[in-house]
């Protein structure tokens, strides 16, 4: 079974930076997509940044120019570099991936990480 494990969350002051990482482990094939969602208290979970298997990126309008997604293919890890953080960035950030699973005969399946808390506060 595929698992996604996030790291890098924590407390940061407004204007500061953090880098999140998410590593996939288990038995799997190629990635169709991998990236990040976030959910603040009382809000719906929203897309933050996504990286496709062919290298294209997609960002929420609220984070464009401040957050950058990248991937280390050899380590099956995706990163989210978070700069110029704002209090409204405070949320639980969830890693997300669509991965080809050998347990389903090679079909792509969706996986979620457990989430990591990001708090932006002075």
Short mmCIF file of N, CA, C and O in Angstrom, two decimals:
data_model
loop_
_atom_site.label_atom_id
_atom_site.label_comp_id
_atom_site.label_asym_id
_atom_site.label_seq_id
_atom_site.Cartn_x
_atom_site.Cartn_y
_atom_site.Cartn_z
N UNK A 1 0.84 -1.19 0.00
CA UNK A 1 0.00 0.00 0.00
C UNK A 1 0.88 1.24 0.00
O UNK A 1 1.89 1.28 0.70
N UNK A 2 0.48 2.25 -0.77
CA UNK A 2 1.23 3.49 -0.86
C UNK A 2 0.90 4.38 0.33
O UNK A 2 -0.26 4.51 0.72
N UNK A 3 1.93 5.01 0.89
CA UNK A 3 1.75 5.98 1.95
C UNK A 3 2.46 7.27 1.59
O UNK A 3 3.54 7.25 0.98
N UNK A 4 1.86 8.40 1.97
CA UNK A 4 2.45 9.72 1.78
C UNK A 4 2.76 10.29 3.15
O UNK A 4 1.89 10.36 4.01
N UNK A 5 4.01 10.71 3.35
CA UNK A 5 4.45 11.24 4.63
C UNK A 5 4.96 12.66 4.43
O UNK A 5 5.91 12.88 3.67
N UNK A 6 4.34 13.61 5.14
CA UNK A 6 4.73 15.02 5.05
C UNK A 6 5.68 15.39 6.18
O UNK A 6 5.65 14.80 7.26
N UNK A 7 6.48 16.41 5.93
CA UNK A 7 7.34 16.97 6.96
C UNK A 7 7.60 18.43 6.63
O UNK A 7 7.43 18.86 5.49
N UNK A 8 8.03 19.19 7.63
CA UNK A 8 8.42 20.57 7.42
C UNK A 8 7.46 21.61 7.94
O UNK A 8 7.73 22.81 7.82
N UNK A 9 6.35 21.20 8.51
CA UNK A 9 5.40 22.15 9.05
C UNK A 9 5.89 22.78 10.34
O UNK A 9 6.87 22.33 10.94
N UNK A 10 5.19 23.83 10.76
CA UNK A 10 5.56 24.49 12.00
C UNK A 10 5.05 25.90 12.08
O UNK A 10 4.18 26.32 11.32
N UNK A 11 5.62 26.65 13.00
CA UNK A 11 5.26 28.04 13.25
C UNK A 11 6.27 28.97 12.60
O UNK A 11 7.48 28.77 12.72
N UNK A 12 5.76 30.00 11.93
CA UNK A 12 6.63 30.97 11.27
C UNK A 12 5.99 32.34 11.35
O UNK A 12 4.76 32.46 11.39
N UNK A 13 6.81 33.38 11.39
CA UNK A 13 6.30 34.75 11.42
C UNK A 13 5.87 35.21 10.04
O UNK A 13 6.36 34.69 9.02
N UNK A 14 4.95 36.16 9.96
CA UNK A 14 4.58 36.70 8.65
C UNK A 14 5.81 37.19 7.89
O UNK A 14 6.69 37.82 8.45
N UNK A 15 5.85 36.87 6.60
CA UNK A 15 6.99 37.21 5.77
C UNK A 15 8.08 36.17 5.78
O UNK A 15 9.02 36.26 4.98
N UNK A 16 7.97 35.18 6.63
CA UNK A 16 8.96 34.13 6.72
C UNK A 16 8.78 33.05 5.69
O UNK A 16 7.90 33.12 4.83
N UNK A 17 9.62 32.02 5.79
CA UNK A 17 9.63 30.94 4.82
C UNK A 17 9.64 29.58 5.49
O UNK A 17 10.17 29.42 6.60
N UNK A 18 9.08 28.61 4.81
CA UNK A 18 9.13 27.22 5.20
C UNK A 18 9.22 26.37 3.94
O UNK A 18 8.84 26.82 2.86
N UNK A 19 9.71 25.15 4.08
CA UNK A 19 9.68 24.21 2.98
C UNK A 19 9.08 22.90 3.45
O UNK A 19 9.58 22.27 4.39
N UNK A 20 8.01 22.50 2.80
CA UNK A 20 7.36 21.23 3.07
C UNK A 20 7.89 20.16 2.13
O UNK A 20 8.27 20.43 0.99
N UNK A 21 7.90 18.94 2.60
CA UNK A 21 8.24 17.82 1.75
C UNK A 21 7.22 16.70 1.95
O UNK A 21 6.63 16.56 3.02
N UNK A 22 7.04 15.92 0.91
CA UNK A 22 6.13 14.78 0.96
C UNK A 22 6.78 13.64 0.20
O UNK A 22 7.11 13.80 -0.99
N UNK A 23 6.94 12.51 0.85
CA UNK A 23 7.59 11.36 0.26
C UNK A 23 6.62 10.19 0.16
O UNK A 23 5.95 9.86 1.14
N UNK A 24 6.56 9.59 -1.00
CA UNK A 24 5.73 8.41 -1.22
C UNK A 24 6.54 7.15 -0.99
O UNK A 24 7.68 7.04 -1.44
N UNK A 25 5.95 6.21 -0.27
CA UNK A 25 6.61 4.93 -0.01
C UNK A 25 5.66 3.80 -0.33
O UNK A 25 4.44 3.97 -0.31
N UNK A 26 6.22 2.63 -0.61
CA UNK A 26 5.42 1.48 -0.94
C UNK A 26 5.76 0.95 -2.32
O UNK A 26 6.81 1.26 -2.88
N UNK A 27 4.85 0.17 -2.87
CA UNK A 27 5.02 -0.41 -4.19
C UNK A 27 4.10 0.31 -5.17
O UNK A 27 2.88 0.25 -5.04
N UNK A 28 4.70 0.99 -6.14
CA UNK A 28 3.91 1.78 -7.08
C UNK A 28 4.71 2.04 -8.34
O UNK A 28 5.91 1.81 -8.40
N UNK A 29 3.99 2.57 -9.33
CA UNK A 29 4.61 2.95 -10.58
C UNK A 29 4.73 4.44 -10.72
O UNK A 29 5.16 5.13 -9.79
N UNK A 30 4.36 4.97 -11.87
CA UNK A 30 4.56 6.38 -12.16
C UNK A 30 3.52 7.26 -11.47
O UNK A 30 2.46 6.81 -11.05
N UNK A 31 3.86 8.55 -11.37
CA UNK A 31 2.97 9.56 -10.81
C UNK A 31 2.26 10.29 -11.93
O UNK A 31 2.89 10.77 -12.88
N UNK A 32 0.94 10.42 -11.82
CA UNK A 32 0.19 11.25 -12.75
C UNK A 32 0.11 12.67 -12.24
O UNK A 32 0.06 13.62 -13.02
N UNK A 33 0.07 12.83 -10.91
CA UNK A 33 0.06 14.14 -10.29
C UNK A 33 0.49 14.01 -8.84
O UNK A 33 0.26 12.99 -8.20
N UNK A 34 1.10 15.05 -8.32
CA UNK A 34 1.48 15.09 -6.92
C UNK A 34 1.57 16.53 -6.48
O UNK A 34 2.13 17.36 -7.20
N UNK A 35 1.00 16.84 -5.31
CA UNK A 35 1.04 18.22 -4.86
C UNK A 35 0.42 18.40 -3.49
O UNK A 35 0.46 17.50 -2.65
N UNK A 36 -0.14 19.60 -3.28
CA UNK A 36 -0.58 20.00 -1.95
C UNK A 36 -1.95 20.65 -1.96
O UNK A 36 -2.27 21.45 -2.84
N UNK A 37 -2.75 20.28 -0.97
CA UNK A 37 -3.99 20.96 -0.62
C UNK A 37 -3.83 21.53 0.79
O UNK A 37 -2.91 21.16 1.51
N UNK A 38 -4.75 22.42 1.17
CA UNK A 38 -4.75 22.93 2.53
C UNK A 38 -6.18 23.15 2.99
O UNK A 38 -7.08 23.35 2.19
N UNK A 39 -6.35 23.13 4.31
CA UNK A 39 -7.67 23.34 4.89
C UNK A 39 -7.52 24.11 6.20
O UNK A 39 -6.87 23.65 7.13
N UNK A 40 -8.13 25.29 6.24
CA UNK A 40 -8.17 26.10 7.45
C UNK A 40 -9.46 25.81 8.20
O UNK A 40 -10.45 25.36 7.60
N UNK A 41 -9.50 26.07 9.51
CA UNK A 41 -10.72 25.82 10.27
C UNK A 41 -11.93 26.53 9.69
O UNK A 41 -11.87 27.73 9.40
N UNK A 42 -13.01 25.79 9.49
CA UNK A 42 -14.23 26.35 8.94
C UNK A 42 -14.26 26.48 7.43
O UNK A 42 -15.28 26.90 6.88
N UNK A 43 -13.17 26.16 6.77
CA UNK A 43 -13.08 26.29 5.31
C UNK A 43 -13.02 24.92 4.64
O UNK A 43 -12.70 23.91 5.26
N UNK A 44 -13.33 24.92 3.36
CA UNK A 44 -13.19 23.71 2.57
C UNK A 44 -11.72 23.49 2.21
O UNK A 44 -10.93 24.42 2.16
N UNK A 45 -11.38 22.25 1.95
CA UNK A 45 -10.04 21.95 1.50
C UNK A 45 -9.85 22.51 0.09
O UNK A 45 -10.70 22.31 -0.79
N UNK A 46 -8.74 23.20 -0.12
CA UNK A 46 -8.50 23.84 -1.40
C UNK A 46 -7.15 23.44 -1.97
O UNK A 46 -6.20 23.16 -1.25
N UNK A 47 -7.08 23.46 -3.29
CA UNK A 47 -5.83 23.18 -3.98
C UNK A 47 -4.85 24.32 -3.76
O UNK A 47 -5.20 25.49 -3.90
N UNK A 48 -3.61 23.98 -3.43
CA UNK A 48 -2.55 24.96 -3.27
C UNK A 48 -1.61 24.93 -4.47
O UNK A 48 -1.38 25.95 -5.12
N UNK A 49 -1.05 23.78 -4.76
CA UNK A 49 -0.11 23.63 -5.86
C UNK A 49 -0.09 22.18 -6.30
O UNK A 49 -0.16 21.28 -5.47
N UNK A 50 0.03 21.96 -7.61
CA UNK A 50 0.04 20.61 -8.13
C UNK A 50 1.06 20.51 -9.25
O UNK A 50 1.20 21.43 -10.07
N UNK A 51 1.74 19.38 -9.28
CA UNK A 51 2.73 19.09 -10.30
C UNK A 51 2.31 17.83 -11.03
O UNK A 51 2.09 16.79 -10.41
N UNK A 52 2.19 17.90 -12.34
CA UNK A 52 1.78 16.75 -13.12
C UNK A 52 2.97 15.85 -13.41
O UNK A 52 4.12 16.23 -13.24
N UNK A 53 2.67 14.64 -13.86
CA UNK A 53 3.72 13.71 -14.20
C UNK A 53 4.58 14.14 -15.37
O UNK A 53 5.71 13.65 -15.52
N UNK A 54 4.08 15.06 -16.19
CA UNK A 54 4.85 15.56 -17.32
C UNK A 54 5.50 16.90 -17.02
O UNK A 54 6.08 17.51 -17.92
N UNK A 55 5.39 17.38 -15.77
CA UNK A 55 6.11 18.56 -15.35
C UNK A 55 5.35 19.87 -15.33
O UNK A 55 5.92 20.89 -14.96
N UNK A 56 4.09 19.88 -15.70
CA UNK A 56 3.31 21.10 -15.65
C UNK A 56 2.89 21.40 -14.21
O UNK A 56 2.74 20.50 -13.40
N UNK A 57 2.69 22.68 -13.91
CA UNK A 57 2.33 23.10 -12.57
C UNK A 57 1.02 23.87 -12.57
O UNK A 57 0.63 24.48 -13.57
N UNK A 58 0.35 23.85 -11.43
CA UNK A 58 -0.89 24.58 -11.24
C UNK A 58 -0.91 25.12 -9.82
O UNK A 58 -0.69 24.37 -8.88
N UNK A 59 -1.16 26.44 -9.68
CA UNK A 59 -1.16 27.09 -8.38
C UNK A 59 -2.47 27.81 -8.14
O UNK A 59 -3.09 28.32 -9.07
N UNK A 60 -2.86 27.85 -6.87
CA UNK A 60 -3.96 28.71 -6.48
C UNK A 60 -3.56 30.17 -6.69
O UNK A 60 -2.40 30.53 -6.48
N UNK A 61 -4.52 31.00 -7.09
CA UNK A 61 -4.20 32.41 -7.32
C UNK A 61 -3.62 33.09 -6.08
O UNK A 61 -2.77 33.97 -6.19
N UNK A 62 -4.06 32.67 -4.91
CA UNK A 62 -3.63 33.30 -3.68
C UNK A 62 -2.18 33.04 -3.32
O UNK A 62 -1.63 33.73 -2.46
N UNK A 63 -1.55 32.05 -3.95
CA UNK A 63 -0.17 31.70 -3.60
C UNK A 63 0.80 31.92 -4.74
O UNK A 63 2.01 31.72 -4.55
N UNK A 64 0.33 32.31 -5.91
CA UNK A 64 1.21 32.52 -7.05
C UNK A 64 2.26 33.57 -6.75
O UNK A 64 1.96 34.63 -6.21
N UNK A 65 3.50 33.26 -7.07
CA UNK A 65 4.60 34.16 -6.82
C UNK A 65 5.22 34.01 -5.45
O UNK A 65 6.30 34.56 -5.20
N UNK A 66 4.56 33.28 -4.54
CA UNK A 66 5.08 33.09 -3.19
C UNK A 66 5.45 31.64 -2.90
O UNK A 66 6.38 31.39 -2.15
N UNK A 67 4.70 30.71 -3.47
CA UNK A 67 4.93 29.29 -3.24
C UNK A 67 5.37 28.63 -4.53
O UNK A 67 4.88 28.96 -5.61
N UNK A 68 6.31 27.69 -4.41
CA UNK A 68 6.84 26.99 -5.57
C UNK A 68 6.88 25.50 -5.30
O UNK A 68 7.42 25.06 -4.28
N UNK A 69 6.32 24.72 -6.21
CA UNK A 69 6.33 23.27 -6.07
C UNK A 69 7.43 22.69 -6.95
O UNK A 69 7.68 23.17 -8.06
N UNK A 70 8.08 21.65 -6.45
CA UNK A 70 9.12 20.96 -7.20
C UNK A 70 9.15 19.50 -6.78
O UNK A 70 8.49 19.11 -5.82
N UNK A 71 9.92 18.70 -7.52
CA UNK A 71 9.94 17.27 -7.25
C UNK A 71 11.33 16.69 -7.43
O UNK A 71 12.06 17.08 -8.34
N UNK A 72 11.66 15.74 -6.56
CA UNK A 72 12.86 14.93 -6.69
C UNK A 72 12.38 13.55 -7.13
O UNK A 72 11.91 12.76 -6.32
N UNK A 73 12.49 13.27 -8.41
CA UNK A 73 11.95 12.03 -8.95
C UNK A 73 12.63 10.80 -8.36
O UNK A 73 11.97 9.78 -8.12
N UNK A 74 13.92 10.87 -8.14
CA UNK A 74 14.66 9.72 -7.63
C UNK A 74 14.22 9.34 -6.23
O UNK A 74 14.27 8.16 -5.85
N UNK A 75 13.78 10.31 -5.44
CA UNK A 75 13.36 10.06 -4.07
C UNK A 75 11.85 10.00 -3.90
O UNK A 75 11.36 9.87 -2.78
N UNK A 76 11.11 10.11 -5.00
CA UNK A 76 9.65 10.11 -4.96
C UNK A 76 9.13 11.14 -3.96
O UNK A 76 8.21 10.86 -3.18
N UNK A 77 9.70 12.32 -4.02
CA UNK A 77 9.39 13.38 -3.07
C UNK A 77 9.00 14.65 -3.79
O UNK A 77 9.63 15.03 -4.78
N UNK A 78 7.97 15.31 -3.28
CA UNK A 78 7.57 16.61 -3.78
C UNK A 78 7.79 17.64 -2.69
O UNK A 78 7.61 17.35 -1.50
N UNK A 79 8.21 18.84 -3.07
CA UNK A 79 8.50 19.92 -2.14
C UNK A 79 7.58 21.10 -2.40
O UNK A 79 7.12 21.31 -3.53
N UNK A 80 7.33 21.85 -1.35
CA UNK A 80 6.61 23.11 -1.48
C UNK A 80 7.42 24.18 -0.75
O UNK A 80 7.44 24.21 0.48
N UNK A 81 8.09 25.03 -1.52
CA UNK A 81 8.83 26.15 -0.95
C UNK A 81 7.86 27.29 -0.72
O UNK A 81 7.23 27.77 -1.67
N UNK A 82 7.75 27.72 0.52
CA UNK A 82 6.76 28.72 0.92
C UNK A 82 7.49 29.97 1.39
O UNK A 82 8.13 29.96 2.44
N UNK A 83 7.39 31.04 0.61
CA UNK A 83 8.02 32.31 0.93
C UNK A 83 6.98 33.39 1.15
O UNK A 83 5.83 33.26 0.71
N UNK A 84 7.38 34.47 1.80
CA UNK A 84 6.50 35.61 2.06
C UNK A 84 5.17 35.16 2.64
O UNK A 84 4.09 35.57 2.19
N UNK A 85 5.24 34.33 3.65
CA UNK A 85 4.03 33.74 4.21
C UNK A 85 3.16 34.78 4.90
O UNK A 85 3.66 35.73 5.51
N UNK A 86 1.86 34.57 4.80
CA UNK A 86 0.87 35.47 5.36
C UNK A 86 0.03 34.72 6.39
O UNK A 86 -0.08 33.49 6.33
N UNK A 87 -0.59 35.44 7.34
CA UNK A 87 -1.45 34.76 8.31
C UNK A 87 -2.54 33.92 7.66
O UNK A 87 -2.91 32.87 8.20
N UNK A 88 -3.05 34.35 6.51
CA UNK A 88 -4.09 33.59 5.83
C UNK A 88 -3.59 32.29 5.23
O UNK A 88 -4.38 31.47 4.75
N UNK A 89 -2.27 32.07 5.24
CA UNK A 89 -1.73 30.79 4.83
C UNK A 89 -1.83 29.73 5.93
O UNK A 89 -1.54 28.56 5.68
N UNK A 90 -2.21 30.14 7.12
CA UNK A 90 -2.35 29.21 8.24
C UNK A 90 -3.40 28.15 7.92
O UNK A 90 -4.54 28.47 7.60
N UNK A 91 -3.00 26.89 7.99
CA UNK A 91 -3.89 25.79 7.66
C UNK A 91 -3.16 24.48 7.89
O UNK A 91 -1.95 24.46 8.14
N UNK A 92 -3.91 23.39 7.80
CA UNK A 92 -3.30 22.08 7.71
C UNK A 92 -3.05 21.79 6.23
O UNK A 92 -3.97 21.89 5.42
N UNK A 93 -1.83 21.45 5.89
CA UNK A 93 -1.46 21.18 4.52
C UNK A 93 -1.37 19.67 4.30
O UNK A 93 -0.72 18.96 5.06
N UNK A 94 -2.04 19.20 3.24
CA UNK A 94 -2.12 17.79 2.94
C UNK A 94 -1.43 17.47 1.62
O UNK A 94 -1.72 18.11 0.60
N UNK A 95 -0.56 16.50 1.65
CA UNK A 95 0.02 16.00 0.42
C UNK A 95 -1.00 15.15 -0.32
O UNK A 95 -1.79 14.42 0.30
N UNK A 96 -0.99 15.23 -1.64
CA UNK A 96 -1.92 14.49 -2.48
C UNK A 96 -1.15 13.92 -3.67
O UNK A 96 -0.26 14.57 -4.22
N UNK A 97 -1.53 12.71 -4.07
CA UNK A 97 -0.88 12.11 -5.22
C UNK A 97 -1.82 11.18 -5.96
O UNK A 97 -2.68 10.54 -5.35
N UNK A 98 -1.66 11.14 -7.26
CA UNK A 98 -2.30 10.15 -8.11
C UNK A 98 -1.19 9.27 -8.65
O UNK A 98 -0.35 9.73 -9.43
N UNK A 99 -1.20 8.01 -8.22
CA UNK A 99 -0.07 7.12 -8.48
C UNK A 99 -0.57 5.83 -9.11
O UNK A 99 -1.60 5.29 -8.73
N UNK A 100 0.21 5.33 -10.06
CA UNK A 100 -0.10 4.05 -10.67
C UNK A 100 0.22 2.93 -9.69
O UNK A 100 1.35 2.79 -9.24
N UNK A 101 -0.80 2.15 -9.35
CA UNK A 101 -0.68 1.13 -8.32
C UNK A 101 -0.64 -0.26 -8.93
O UNK A 101 -1.51 -0.61 -9.74
N UNK A 102 0.36 -1.03 -8.53
CA UNK A 102 0.44 -2.40 -9.02
C UNK A 102 -0.63 -3.29 -8.42
O UNK A 102 -0.96 -4.35 -8.98
N UNK A 103 -1.19 -2.89 -7.27
CA UNK A 103 -2.24 -3.68 -6.64
C UNK A 103 -3.56 -3.61 -7.40
O UNK A 103 -4.47 -4.41 -7.14
N UNK A 104 -3.69 -2.66 -8.30
CA UNK A 104 -4.89 -2.52 -9.12
C UNK A 104 -4.60 -2.78 -10.58
O UNK A 104 -5.32 -2.29 -11.46
N UNK A 105 -3.57 -3.52 -10.85
CA UNK A 105 -3.23 -3.84 -12.21
C UNK A 105 -2.68 -2.67 -13.01
O UNK A 105 -2.76 -2.69 -14.24
N UNK A 106 -2.17 -1.67 -12.32
CA UNK A 106 -1.57 -0.53 -12.98
C UNK A 106 -2.48 0.68 -13.11
O UNK A 106 -2.10 1.67 -13.74
N UNK A 107 -3.67 0.63 -12.51
CA UNK A 107 -4.57 1.77 -12.53
C UNK A 107 -4.06 2.87 -11.60
O UNK A 107 -3.41 2.60 -10.59
N UNK A 108 -4.39 4.11 -11.93
CA UNK A 108 -4.02 5.24 -11.07
C UNK A 108 -5.01 5.36 -9.92
O UNK A 108 -6.21 5.27 -10.11
N UNK A 109 -4.47 5.58 -8.73
CA UNK A 109 -5.29 5.75 -7.53
C UNK A 109 -4.87 7.01 -6.78
O UNK A 109 -3.74 7.49 -6.93
N UNK A 110 -5.79 7.53 -5.97
CA UNK A 110 -5.55 8.74 -5.21
C UNK A 110 -5.11 8.42 -3.79
O UNK A 110 -5.66 7.53 -3.15
N UNK A 111 -4.13 9.19 -3.30
CA UNK A 111 -3.61 9.01 -1.95
C UNK A 111 -3.48 10.37 -1.27
O UNK A 111 -3.20 11.38 -1.92
N UNK A 112 -3.67 10.35 0.05
CA UNK A 112 -3.57 11.55 0.87
C UNK A 112 -2.60 11.33 2.03
O UNK A 112 -2.57 10.25 2.62
N UNK A 113 -1.84 12.35 2.36
CA UNK A 113 -1.04 12.33 3.57
C UNK A 113 -1.88 12.67 4.78
O UNK A 113 -3.06 13.01 4.67
N UNK A 114 -1.29 12.57 5.96
CA UNK A 114 -2.00 12.83 7.20
C UNK A 114 -2.17 14.31 7.49
O UNK A 114 -3.01 14.69 8.30
N UNK A 115 -1.38 15.15 6.86
CA UNK A 115 -1.47 16.59 7.06
C UNK A 115 -0.41 17.10 8.00
O UNK A 115 0.00 16.41 8.95
N UNK A 116 0.03 18.33 7.77
CA UNK A 116 0.98 18.99 8.64
C UNK A 116 0.54 20.42 8.87
O UNK A 116 0.12 21.11 7.94
N UNK A 117 0.61 20.87 10.11
CA UNK A 117 0.10 22.19 10.48
C UNK A 117 1.10 23.28 10.14
O UNK A 117 2.28 23.19 10.50
N UNK A 118 0.62 24.31 9.45
CA UNK A 118 1.39 25.53 9.19
C UNK A 118 0.68 26.68 9.89
O UNK A 118 -0.49 26.94 9.63
N UNK A 119 1.39 27.35 10.79
CA UNK A 119 0.84 28.50 11.49
C UNK A 119 1.71 29.71 11.22
O UNK A 119 2.91 29.69 11.51
N UNK A 120 1.11 30.76 10.67
CA UNK A 120 1.81 32.00 10.36
C UNK A 120 1.28 33.07 11.31
O UNK A 120 0.14 33.52 11.18
N UNK A 121 2.10 33.47 12.27
CA UNK A 121 1.65 34.39 13.30
C UNK A 121 2.84 35.13 13.89
O UNK A 121 3.93 34.58 14.03
N UNK A 122 2.63 36.39 14.24
CA UNK A 122 3.67 37.18 14.88
C UNK A 122 3.66 36.98 16.38
O UNK A 122 2.69 36.50 16.96
#
